C-alpha positions as protocol buffer text, in pm:
chain_id: "A"
residue {
  index: 1
  type: MET
  ca { x: 872 y: 1874 z: 456 }
}
residue {
  index: 2
  type: THR
  ca { x: 831 y: 2075 z: 129 }
}
residue {
  index: 3
  type: ALA
  ca { x: 462 y: 2197 z: 74 }
}
residue {
  index: 4
  type: ARG
  ca { x: 497 y: 1970 z: -297 }
}
residue {
  index: 5
  type: ARG
  ca { x: 539 y: 1663 z: -76 }
}
residue {
  index: 6
  type: ALA
  ca { x: 288 y: 1704 z: 178 }
}
residue {
  index: 7
  type: VAL
  ca { x: 47 y: 1739 z: -99 }
}
residue {
  index: 8
  type: LEU
  ca { x: 167 y: 1358 z: -255 }
}
residue {
  index: 9
  type: ALA
  ca { x: 187 y: 1205 z: 93 }
}
residue {
  index: 10
  type: VAL
  ca { x: -205 y: 1331 z: 141 }
}
residue {
  index: 11
  type: GLY
  ca { x: -294 y: 1228 z: -224 }
}
residue {
  index: 12
  type: SER
  ca { x: -108 y: 899 z: -159 }
}
residue {
  index: 13
  type: LEU
  ca { x: -329 y: 753 z: 107 }
}
residue {
  index: 14
  type: ALA
  ca { x: -633 y: 915 z: -70 }
}
residue {
  index: 15
  type: ALA
  ca { x: -582 y: 686 z: -308 }
}
residue {
  index: 16
  type: LEU
  ca { x: -580 y: 377 z: -82 }
}
residue {
  index: 17
  type: VAL
  ca { x: -937 y: 473 z: -64 }
}
residue {
  index: 18
  type: ALA
  ca { x: -1017 y: 326 z: -398 }
}
residue {
  index: 19
  type: SER
  ca { x: -865 y: -21 z: -311 }
}
residue {
  index: 20
  type: ALA
  ca { x: -1045 y: 6 z: 37 }
}
residue {
  index: 21
  type: ALA
  ca { x: -1305 y: -294 z: 38 }
}
residue {
  index: 22
  type: LEU
  ca { x: -1642 y: -120 z: 72 }
}
residue {
  index: 23
  type: GLY
  ca { x: -1731 y: -425 z: 316 }
}
residue {
  index: 24
  type: ALA
  ca { x: -1469 y: -259 z: 592 }
}
residue {
  index: 25
  type: GLN
  ca { x: -1722 y: -37 z: 648 }
}
residue {
  index: 26
  type: SER
  ca { x: -2032 y: -167 z: 834 }
}
residue {
  index: 27
  type: ASP
  ca { x: -2251 y: 104 z: 877 }
}
residue {
  index: 28
  type: PRO
  ca { x: -2470 y: 192 z: 544 }
}
residue {
  index: 29
  type: ARG
  ca { x: -2350 y: 583 z: 581 }
}
residue {
  index: 30
  type: LEU
  ca { x: -1999 y: 579 z: 583 }
}
residue {
  index: 31
  type: LEU
  ca { x: -2018 y: 275 z: 319 }
}
residue {
  index: 32
  type: GLU
  ca { x: -2230 y: 560 z: 139 }
}
residue {
  index: 33
  type: ALA
  ca { x: -1931 y: 807 z: 233 }
}
residue {
  index: 34
  type: ILE
  ca { x: -1646 y: 553 z: 105 }
}
residue {
  index: 35
  type: ARG
  ca { x: -1838 y: 529 z: -235 }
}
residue {
  index: 36
  type: LEU
  ca { x: -1908 y: 911 z: -263 }
}
residue {
  index: 37
  type: ALA
  ca { x: -1490 y: 939 z: -268 }
}
residue {
  index: 38
  type: GLN
  ca { x: -1474 y: 643 z: -477 }
}
residue {
  index: 39
  type: GLY
  ca { x: -1655 y: 823 z: -757 }
}
residue {
  index: 40
  type: GLY
  ca { x: -1508 y: 1149 z: -717 }
}
residue {
  index: 41
  type: ARG
  ca { x: -1672 y: 1364 z: -504 }
}
residue {
  index: 42
  type: GLN
  ca { x: -1479 y: 1398 z: -178 }
}
residue {
  index: 43
  type: ASP
  ca { x: -1621 y: 1688 z: -58 }
}
residue {
  index: 44
  type: SER
  ca { x: -1940 y: 1527 z: -6 }
}
residue {
  index: 45
  type: ALA
  ca { x: -1822 y: 1225 z: 138 }
}
residue {
  index: 46
  type: ARG
  ca { x: -1620 y: 1448 z: 388 }
}
residue {
  index: 47
  type: ALA
  ca { x: -1917 y: 1586 z: 446 }
}
residue {
  index: 48
  type: VAL
  ca { x: -2143 y: 1306 z: 498 }
}
residue {
  index: 49
  type: VAL
  ca { x: -1865 y: 1141 z: 791 }
}
residue {
  index: 50
  type: SER
  ca { x: -1840 y: 1512 z: 928 }
}
residue {
  index: 51
  type: ARG
  ca { x: -2205 y: 1559 z: 1002 }
}
residue {
  index: 52
  type: LEU
  ca { x: -2259 y: 1159 z: 1104 }
}
residue {
  index: 53
  type: LEU
  ca { x: -1910 y: 1228 z: 1419 }
}
residue {
  index: 54
  type: ALA
  ca { x: -2166 y: 1565 z: 1518 }
}
residue {
  index: 55
  type: THR
  ca { x: -2444 y: 1338 z: 1588 }
}
residue {
  index: 56
  type: LEU
  ca { x: -2268 y: 1007 z: 1724 }
}
residue {
  index: 57
  type: ALA
  ca { x: -2167 y: 993 z: 2142 }
}
residue {
  index: 58
  type: PRO
  ca { x: -1820 y: 936 z: 2155 }
}
residue {
  index: 59
  type: THR
  ca { x: -1952 y: 601 z: 2344 }
}
residue {
  index: 60
  type: ASP
  ca { x: -2152 y: 470 z: 1998 }
}
residue {
  index: 61
  type: SER
  ca { x: -2012 y: 152 z: 1863 }
}
residue {
  index: 62
  type: VAL
  ca { x: -2016 y: 355 z: 1505 }
}
residue {
  index: 63
  type: TYR
  ca { x: -1837 y: 625 z: 1659 }
}
residue {
  index: 64
  type: PRO
  ca { x: -1427 y: 456 z: 1616 }
}
residue {
  index: 65
  type: GLU
  ca { x: -1547 y: 349 z: 1265 }
}
residue {
  index: 66
  type: ALA
  ca { x: -1648 y: 679 z: 1160 }
}
residue {
  index: 67
  type: LEU
  ca { x: -1318 y: 837 z: 1267 }
}
residue {
  index: 68
  type: TYR
  ca { x: -1141 y: 619 z: 1090 }
}
residue {
  index: 69
  type: ALA
  ca { x: -1327 y: 705 z: 760 }
}
residue {
  index: 70
  type: ALA
  ca { x: -1226 y: 1104 z: 830 }
}
residue {
  index: 71
  type: GLY
  ca { x: -920 y: 991 z: 879 }
}
residue {
  index: 72
  type: ILE
  ca { x: -814 y: 825 z: 522 }
}
residue {
  index: 73
  type: LEU
  ca { x: -1120 y: 1054 z: 373 }
}
residue {
  index: 74
  type: GLY
  ca { x: -894 y: 1377 z: 538 }
}
residue {
  index: 75
  type: GLN
  ca { x: -771 y: 1640 z: 297 }
}
residue {
  index: 76
  type: ASP
  ca { x: -440 y: 1764 z: 485 }
}
residue {
  index: 77
  type: ALA
  ca { x: -193 y: 1574 z: 676 }
}
residue {
  index: 78
  type: ARG
  ca { x: -320 y: 1722 z: 1068 }
}
residue {
  index: 79
  type: THR
  ca { x: -631 y: 1562 z: 952 }
}
residue {
  index: 80
  type: ILE
  ca { x: -551 y: 1209 z: 870 }
}
residue {
  index: 81
  type: THR
  ca { x: -325 y: 1156 z: 1122 }
}
residue {
  index: 82
  type: THR
  ca { x: -513 y: 1330 z: 1413 }
}
residue {
  index: 83
  type: HIS
  ca { x: -822 y: 1081 z: 1348 }
}
residue {
  index: 84
  type: LEU
  ca { x: -628 y: 806 z: 1297 }
}
residue {
  index: 85
  type: GLN
  ca { x: -455 y: 843 z: 1596 }
}
residue {
  index: 86
  type: ARG
  ca { x: -737 y: 878 z: 1810 }
}
residue {
  index: 87
  type: VAL
  ca { x: -929 y: 548 z: 1717 }
}
residue {
  index: 88
  type: VAL
  ca { x: -535 y: 377 z: 1790 }
}
residue {
  index: 89
  type: VAL
  ca { x: -522 y: 574 z: 2112 }
}
residue {
  index: 90
  type: GLU
  ca { x: -901 y: 628 z: 2230 }
}
residue {
  index: 91
  type: TYR
  ca { x: -1039 y: 284 z: 2084 }
}
residue {
  index: 92
  type: GLY
  ca { x: -744 y: 27 z: 2054 }
}
residue {
  index: 93
  type: GLN
  ca { x: -986 y: -243 z: 2138 }
}
residue {
  index: 94
  type: SER
  ca { x: -1230 y: -168 z: 1851 }
}
residue {
  index: 95
  type: PRO
  ca { x: -1208 y: -366 z: 1513 }
}
residue {
  index: 96
  type: TRP
  ca { x: -1055 y: -45 z: 1376 }
}
residue {
  index: 97
  type: ALA
  ca { x: -758 y: -37 z: 1559 }
}
residue {
  index: 98
  type: ASP
  ca { x: -545 y: -231 z: 1366 }
}
residue {
  index: 99
  type: ASP
  ca { x: -646 y: -102 z: 1027 }
}
residue {
  index: 100
  type: ALA
  ca { x: -591 y: 247 z: 1122 }
}
residue {
  index: 101
  type: LEU
  ca { x: -215 y: 160 z: 1260 }
}
residue {
  index: 102
  type: LEU
  ca { x: -118 y: 21 z: 903 }
}
residue {
  index: 103
  type: ARG
  ca { x: -305 y: 299 z: 758 }
}
residue {
  index: 104
  type: LEU
  ca { x: -86 y: 577 z: 949 }
}
residue {
  index: 105
  type: ALA
  ca { x: 228 y: 320 z: 848 }
}
residue {
  index: 106
  type: GLN
  ca { x: 133 y: 387 z: 489 }
}
residue {
  index: 107
  type: PHE
  ca { x: 121 y: 751 z: 562 }
}
residue {
  index: 108
  type: HIS
  ca { x: 392 y: 824 z: 732 }
}
residue {
  index: 109
  type: PHE
  ca { x: 613 y: 625 z: 462 }
}
residue {
  index: 110
  type: ALA
  ca { x: 437 y: 871 z: 221 }
}
residue {
  index: 111
  type: GLN
  ca { x: 568 y: 1123 z: 406 }
}
residue {
  index: 112
  type: ASN
  ca { x: 925 y: 1043 z: 416 }
}
residue {
  index: 113
  type: ASP
  ca { x: 914 y: 949 z: 800 }
}
residue {
  index: 114
  type: PRO
  ca { x: 1061 y: 594 z: 853 }
}
residue {
  index: 115
  type: ALA
  ca { x: 1071 y: 636 z: 1201 }
}
residue {
  index: 116
  type: SER
  ca { x: 750 y: 690 z: 1254 }
}
residue {
  index: 117
  type: THR
  ca { x: 650 y: 426 z: 987 }
}
residue {
  index: 118
  type: VAL
  ca { x: 814 y: 167 z: 1204 }
}
residue {
  index: 119
  type: GLN
  ca { x: 629 y: 274 z: 1539 }
}
residue {
  index: 120
  type: SER
  ca { x: 335 y: 230 z: 1376 }
}
residue {
  index: 121
  type: ALA
  ca { x: 385 y: -98 z: 1192 }
}
residue {
  index: 122
  type: GLU
  ca { x: 599 y: -254 z: 1483 }
}
residue {
  index: 123
  type: ARG
  ca { x: 314 y: -155 z: 1724 }
}
residue {
  index: 124
  type: LEU
  ca { x: 56 y: -322 z: 1475 }
}
residue {
  index: 125
  type: ARG
  ca { x: 284 y: -639 z: 1525 }
}
residue {
  index: 126
  type: ARG
  ca { x: 287 y: -603 z: 1888 }
}
residue {
  index: 127
  type: ASP
  ca { x: -4 y: -511 z: 1968 }
}
residue {
  index: 128
  type: TYR
  ca { x: -212 y: -695 z: 1727 }
}
residue {
  index: 129
  type: PRO
  ca { x: -73 y: -1040 z: 1721 }
}
residue {
  index: 130
  type: ASP
  ca { x: -377 y: -1243 z: 1542 }
}
residue {
  index: 131
  type: SER
  ca { x: -460 y: -929 z: 1315 }
}
residue {
  index: 132
  type: PRO
  ca { x: -470 y: -1037 z: 943 }
}
residue {
  index: 133
  type: LEU
  ca { x: -277 y: -682 z: 855 }
}
residue {
  index: 134
  type: ARG
  ca { x: 44 y: -825 z: 1019 }
}
residue {
  index: 135
  type: PRO
  ca { x: 207 y: -897 z: 667 }
}
residue {
  index: 136
  type: ARG
  ca { x: 114 y: -599 z: 553 }
}
residue {
  index: 137
  type: ALA
  ca { x: 220 y: -406 z: 850 }
}
residue {
  index: 138
  type: ALA
  ca { x: 544 y: -602 z: 818 }
}
residue {
  index: 139
  type: PHE
  ca { x: 629 y: -522 z: 455 }
}
residue {
  index: 140
  type: TRP
  ca { x: 589 y: -166 z: 480 }
}
residue {
  index: 141
  type: GLY
  ca { x: 807 y: -185 z: 842 }
}
residue {
  index: 142
  type: ALA
  ca { x: 1036 y: -331 z: 629 }
}
residue {
  index: 143
  type: ARG
  ca { x: 1102 y: -81 z: 373 }
}
residue {
  index: 144
  type: ALA
  ca { x: 1112 y: 211 z: 608 }
}
residue {
  index: 145
  type: TYR
  ca { x: 1364 y: -2 z: 818 }
}
residue {
  index: 146
  type: PHE
  ca { x: 1582 y: -20 z: 492 }
}
residue {
  index: 147
  type: ALA
  ca { x: 1507 y: 353 z: 453 }
}
residue {
  index: 148
  type: LEU
  ca { x: 1708 y: 381 z: 818 }
}
residue {
  index: 149
  type: ARG
  ca { x: 1966 y: 142 z: 715 }
}
residue {
  index: 150
  type: ASP
  ca { x: 1885 y: -124 z: 895 }
}
residue {
  index: 151
  type: GLU
  ca { x: 1899 y: -429 z: 686 }
}
residue {
  index: 152
  type: ALA
  ca { x: 1824 y: -693 z: 907 }
}
residue {
  index: 153
  type: SER
  ca { x: 1547 y: -568 z: 1088 }
}
residue {
  index: 154
  type: GLY
  ca { x: 1400 y: -471 z: 732 }
}
residue {
  index: 155
  type: CYS
  ca { x: 1528 y: -858 z: 583 }
}
residue {
  index: 156
  type: ALA
  ca { x: 1331 y: -999 z: 918 }
}
residue {
  index: 157
  type: LEU
  ca { x: 1018 y: -835 z: 851 }
}
residue {
  index: 158
  type: ILE
  ca { x: 1035 y: -904 z: 461 }
}
residue {
  index: 159
  type: ARG
  ca { x: 1051 y: -1290 z: 539 }
}
residue {
  index: 160
  type: GLU
  ca { x: 761 y: -1234 z: 794 }
}
residue {
  index: 161
  type: THR
  ca { x: 562 y: -1055 z: 524 }
}
residue {
  index: 162
  type: ILE
  ca { x: 601 y: -1342 z: 225 }
}
residue {
  index: 163
  type: ALA
  ca { x: 555 y: -1625 z: 505 }
}
residue {
  index: 164
  type: GLY
  ca { x: 246 y: -1465 z: 616 }
}
residue {
  index: 165
  type: ALA
  ca { x: 112 y: -1325 z: 280 }
}
residue {
  index: 166
  type: GLY
  ca { x: -89 y: -1629 z: 166 }
}
residue {
  index: 167
  type: ASP
  ca { x: -305 y: -1550 z: -110 }
}
residue {
  index: 168
  type: ASP
  ca { x: -201 y: -1187 z: -169 }
}
residue {
  index: 169
  type: VAL
  ca { x: 13 y: -1224 z: -493 }
}
residue {
  index: 170
  type: GLU
  ca { x: 61 y: -905 z: -520 }
}
residue {
  index: 171
  type: LEU
  ca { x: 194 y: -861 z: -172 }
}
residue {
  index: 172
  type: ARG
  ca { x: 444 y: -1123 z: -192 }
}
residue {
  index: 173
  type: ASN
  ca { x: 543 y: -1012 z: -542 }
}
residue {
  index: 174
  type: GLN
  ca { x: 659 y: -679 z: -371 }
}
residue {
  index: 175
  type: ALA
  ca { x: 811 y: -848 z: -106 }
}
residue {
  index: 176
  type: GLU
  ca { x: 1017 y: -1082 z: -291 }
}
residue {
  index: 177
  type: PHE
  ca { x: 1149 y: -787 z: -452 }
}
residue {
  index: 178
  type: TYR
  ca { x: 1341 y: -693 z: -135 }
}
residue {
  index: 179
  type: ALA
  ca { x: 1379 y: -1089 z: -40 }
}
residue {
  index: 180
  type: ALA
  ca { x: 1633 y: -1056 z: -350 }
}
residue {
  index: 181
  type: ARG
  ca { x: 1812 y: -729 z: -187 }
}
residue {
  index: 182
  type: CYS
  ca { x: 1833 y: -952 z: 156 }
}
residue {
  index: 183
  type: ALA
  ca { x: 2008 y: -1246 z: -52 }
}
residue {
  index: 184
  type: THR
  ca { x: 2222 y: -1013 z: -240 }
}
residue {
  index: 185
  type: ALA
  ca { x: 2317 y: -874 z: 83 }
}
residue {
  index: 186
  type: GLY
  ca { x: 2452 y: -1176 z: 228 }
}
residue {
  index: 187
  type: GLY
  ca { x: 2106 y: -1220 z: 468 }
}
residue {
  index: 188
  type: PRO
  ca { x: 1908 y: -1568 z: 464 }
}
residue {
  index: 189
  type: PRO
  ca { x: 1693 y: -1619 z: 135 }
}
residue {
  index: 190
  type: ALA
  ca { x: 1342 y: -1590 z: 179 }
}
residue {
  index: 191
  type: PRO
  ca { x: 1121 y: -1881 z: 85 }
}
residue {
  index: 192
  type: ASP
  ca { x: 1051 y: -1908 z: -268 }
}
residue {
  index: 193
  type: THR
  ca { x: 701 y: -1997 z: -248 }
}
residue {
  index: 194
  type: ALA
  ca { x: 534 y: -1774 z: -528 }
}
residue {
  index: 195
  type: ARG
  ca { x: 331 y: -1915 z: -772 }
}
residue {
  index: 196
  type: PRO
  ca { x: 466 y: -1997 z: -1098 }
}
residue {
  index: 197
  type: LEU
  ca { x: 403 y: -1677 z: -1369 }
}
residue {
  index: 198
  type: THR
  ca { x: 256 y: -1824 z: -1696 }
}
residue {
  index: 199
  type: GLY
  ca { x: 122 y: -1530 z: -2014 }
}
residue {
  index: 200
  type: TYR
  ca { x: 164 y: -1253 z: -2112 }
}
residue {
  index: 201
  type: SER
  ca { x: 322 y: -904 z: -1897 }
}
residue {
  index: 202
  type: VAL
  ca { x: 417 y: -550 z: -1996 }
}
residue {
  index: 203
  type: GLN
  ca { x: 767 y: -467 z: -1906 }
}
residue {
  index: 204
  type: VAL
  ca { x: 773 y: -87 z: -1818 }
}
residue {
  index: 205
  type: LEU
  ca { x: 1128 y: -48 z: -1696 }
}
residue {
  index: 206
  type: ALA
  ca { x: 1438 y: -233 z: -1656 }
}
residue {
  index: 207
  type: VAL
  ca { x: 1756 y: -26 z: -1376 }
}
residue {
  index: 208
  type: ARG
  ca { x: 1992 y: -99 z: -1217 }
}
residue {
  index: 209
  type: ASN
  ca { x: 1885 y: 145 z: -918 }
}
residue {
  index: 210
  type: ALA
  ca { x: 1636 y: 36 z: -661 }
}
residue {
  index: 211
  type: GLN
  ca { x: 1513 y: 343 z: -567 }
}
residue {
  index: 212
  type: GLN
  ca { x: 1365 y: 392 z: -958 }
}
residue {
  index: 213
  type: VAL
  ca { x: 1223 y: 75 z: -932 }
}
residue {
  index: 214
  type: ASP
  ca { x: 1071 y: 135 z: -592 }
}
residue {
  index: 215
  type: ASP
  ca { x: 940 y: 436 z: -707 }
}
residue {
  index: 216
  type: MET
  ca { x: 790 y: 288 z: -979 }
}
residue {
  index: 217
  type: LEU
  ca { x: 620 y: 25 z: -788 }
}
residue {
  index: 218
  type: THR
  ca { x: 439 y: 235 z: -578 }
}
residue {
  index: 219
  type: ARG
  ca { x: 334 y: 460 z: -868 }
}
residue {
  index: 220
  type: LEU
  ca { x: 139 y: 147 z: -1063 }
}
residue {
  index: 221
  type: ARG
  ca { x: 10 y: 26 z: -742 }
}
residue {
  index: 222
  type: VAL
  ca { x: -177 y: 329 z: -676 }
}
residue {
  index: 223
  type: MET
  ca { x: -287 y: 339 z: -1038 }
}
residue {
  index: 224
  type: GLY
  ca { x: -417 y: 37 z: -983 }
}
residue {
  index: 225
  type: PHE
  ca { x: -189 y: -224 z: -1209 }
}
residue {
  index: 226
  type: PRO
  ca { x: -47 y: -562 z: -1071 }
}
residue {
  index: 227
  type: ALA
  ca { x: 318 y: -470 z: -1057 }
}
residue {
  index: 228
  type: ARG
  ca { x: 602 y: -689 z: -964 }
}
residue {
  index: 229
  type: VAL
  ca { x: 973 y: -710 z: -1021 }
}
residue {
  index: 230
  type: VAL
  ca { x: 1169 y: -961 z: -1202 }
}
residue {
  index: 231
  type: ARG
  ca { x: 1548 y: -948 z: -1171 }
}
residue {
  index: 232
  type: ASP
  ca { x: 1800 y: -1083 z: -1418 }
}
residue {
  index: 233
  type: THR
  ca { x: 2108 y: -1227 z: -1403 }
}
residue {
  index: 234
  type: SER
  ca { x: 2286 y: -921 z: -1519 }
}
residue {
  index: 235
  type: GLY
  ca { x: 2157 y: -780 z: -1205 }
}
residue {
  index: 236
  type: PHE
  ca { x: 1903 y: -560 z: -1378 }
}
residue {
  index: 237
  type: PHE
  ca { x: 1551 y: -509 z: -1192 }
}
residue {
  index: 238
  type: LYS
  ca { x: 1259 y: -530 z: -1426 }
}
residue {
  index: 239
  type: VAL
  ca { x: 906 y: -358 z: -1370 }
}
residue {
  index: 240
  type: ARG
  ca { x: 619 y: -536 z: -1517 }
}
residue {
  index: 241
  type: VAL
  ca { x: 275 y: -549 z: -1495 }
}
residue {
  index: 242
  type: GLY
  ca { x: 66 y: -841 z: -1537 }
}
residue {
  index: 243
  type: PRO
  ca { x: 53 y: -1120 z: -1593 }
}
residue {
  index: 244
  type: TYR
  ca { x: -234 y: -1157 z: -1879 }
}
residue {
  index: 245
  type: PRO
  ca { x: -369 y: -1497 z: -1971 }
}
residue {
  index: 246
  type: THR
  ca { x: -349 y: -1370 z: -2360 }
}
residue {
  index: 247
  type: ARG
  ca { x: -160 y: -1130 z: -2575 }
}
residue {
  index: 248
  type: GLU
  ca { x: -450 y: -935 z: -2661 }
}
residue {
  index: 249
  type: GLU
  ca { x: -529 y: -820 z: -2320 }
}
residue {
  index: 250
  type: ALA
  ca { x: -177 y: -778 z: -2259 }
}
residue {
  index: 251
  type: GLU
  ca { x: -146 y: -541 z: -2559 }
}
residue {
  index: 252
  type: ARG
  ca { x: -463 y: -306 z: -2400 }
}
residue {
  index: 253
  type: ALA
  ca { x: -282 y: -320 z: -2065 }
}
residue {
  index: 254
  type: ARG
  ca { x: 28 y: -182 z: -2232 }
}
residue {
  index: 255
  type: SER
  ca { x: -168 y: 64 z: -2453 }
}
residue {
  index: 256
  type: ARG
  ca { x: -293 y: 195 z: -2074 }
}
residue {
  index: 257
  type: LEU
  ca { x: 60 y: 221 z: -1957 }
}
residue {
  index: 258
  type: ARG
  ca { x: 197 y: 402 z: -2243 }
}
residue {
  index: 259
  type: THR
  ca { x: -110 y: 676 z: -2240 }
}
residue {
  index: 260
  type: ARG
  ca { x: -73 y: 712 z: -1843 }
}
residue {
  index: 261
  type: LEU
  ca { x: 285 y: 658 z: -1784 }
}
residue {
  index: 262
  type: GLY
  ca { x: 479 y: 750 z: -2116 }
}
residue {
  index: 263
  type: GLY
  ca { x: 797 y: 589 z: -2226 }
}
residue {
  index: 264
  type: GLN
  ca { x: 789 y: 238 z: -2437 }
}
residue {
  index: 265
  type: PRO
  ca { x: 612 y: -21 z: -2248 }
}
residue {
  index: 266
  type: PHE
  ca { x: 630 y: -351 z: -2417 }
}
residue {
  index: 267
  type: VAL
  ca { x: 489 y: -696 z: -2361 }
}
residue {
  index: 268
  type: VAL
  ca { x: 708 y: -982 z: -2321 }
}
residue {
  index: 269
  type: SER
  ca { x: 569 y: -1367 z: -2255 }
}
residue {
  index: 270
  type: GLU
  ca { x: 625 y: -1500 z: -1966 }
}
residue {
  index: 271
  type: PRO
  ca { x: 767 y: -1867 z: -1901 }
}
């Protein structure tokens, strides 16, 4: 893996901190560390966690939670994987083990390591069958299977993702992009249970290349935009952000997208 790819991979997991629910941290010291990281003070956040790990006994109930925080705040690949793997191996019965496996799957995927991604995703699905994170693990496992050219396994996990997505519209939209791929490949289509979209969206890309679409979805998601894919009858994949209830809100989003992405995003009306 090149140095540049390693930096991007570490950055991709760091970006997940911004989307992590603050309520996931139960200890107030770790809650403060996550807040520091979300405010751009990563070094201070890491220092808080390091001091806490140095003072806690490994038998303390907070210890696996602190290891997990050290993992998601890590500044290099080794630190990230070491701490998250310790949570899984040493504290497999803790409430943090399934979350650590999901973060590992996401990180391995960002490192372009689909085999390790599958291993982490499948372990979560196997060892934690009641985990609410199973649909997300299935999604990352599916993407890794597709990278490994195992279409059957990938499509099976995409259907599992959609079936378990519940009210997570973003996850459902991402999975349904791959469900269209599965239908094209001749596999059984995933159930169409998405809620109808109305209002206005911003279109940022229209291409036939699925890899370009996937890269753009990941980029938009890291930026915090609600991105999804629409496939038209001519075979184009259209990446859109939204929907927004009014054209004015969509225009504001278009302006932000143009500033951050460049290009010529434009507003479209959803049926």
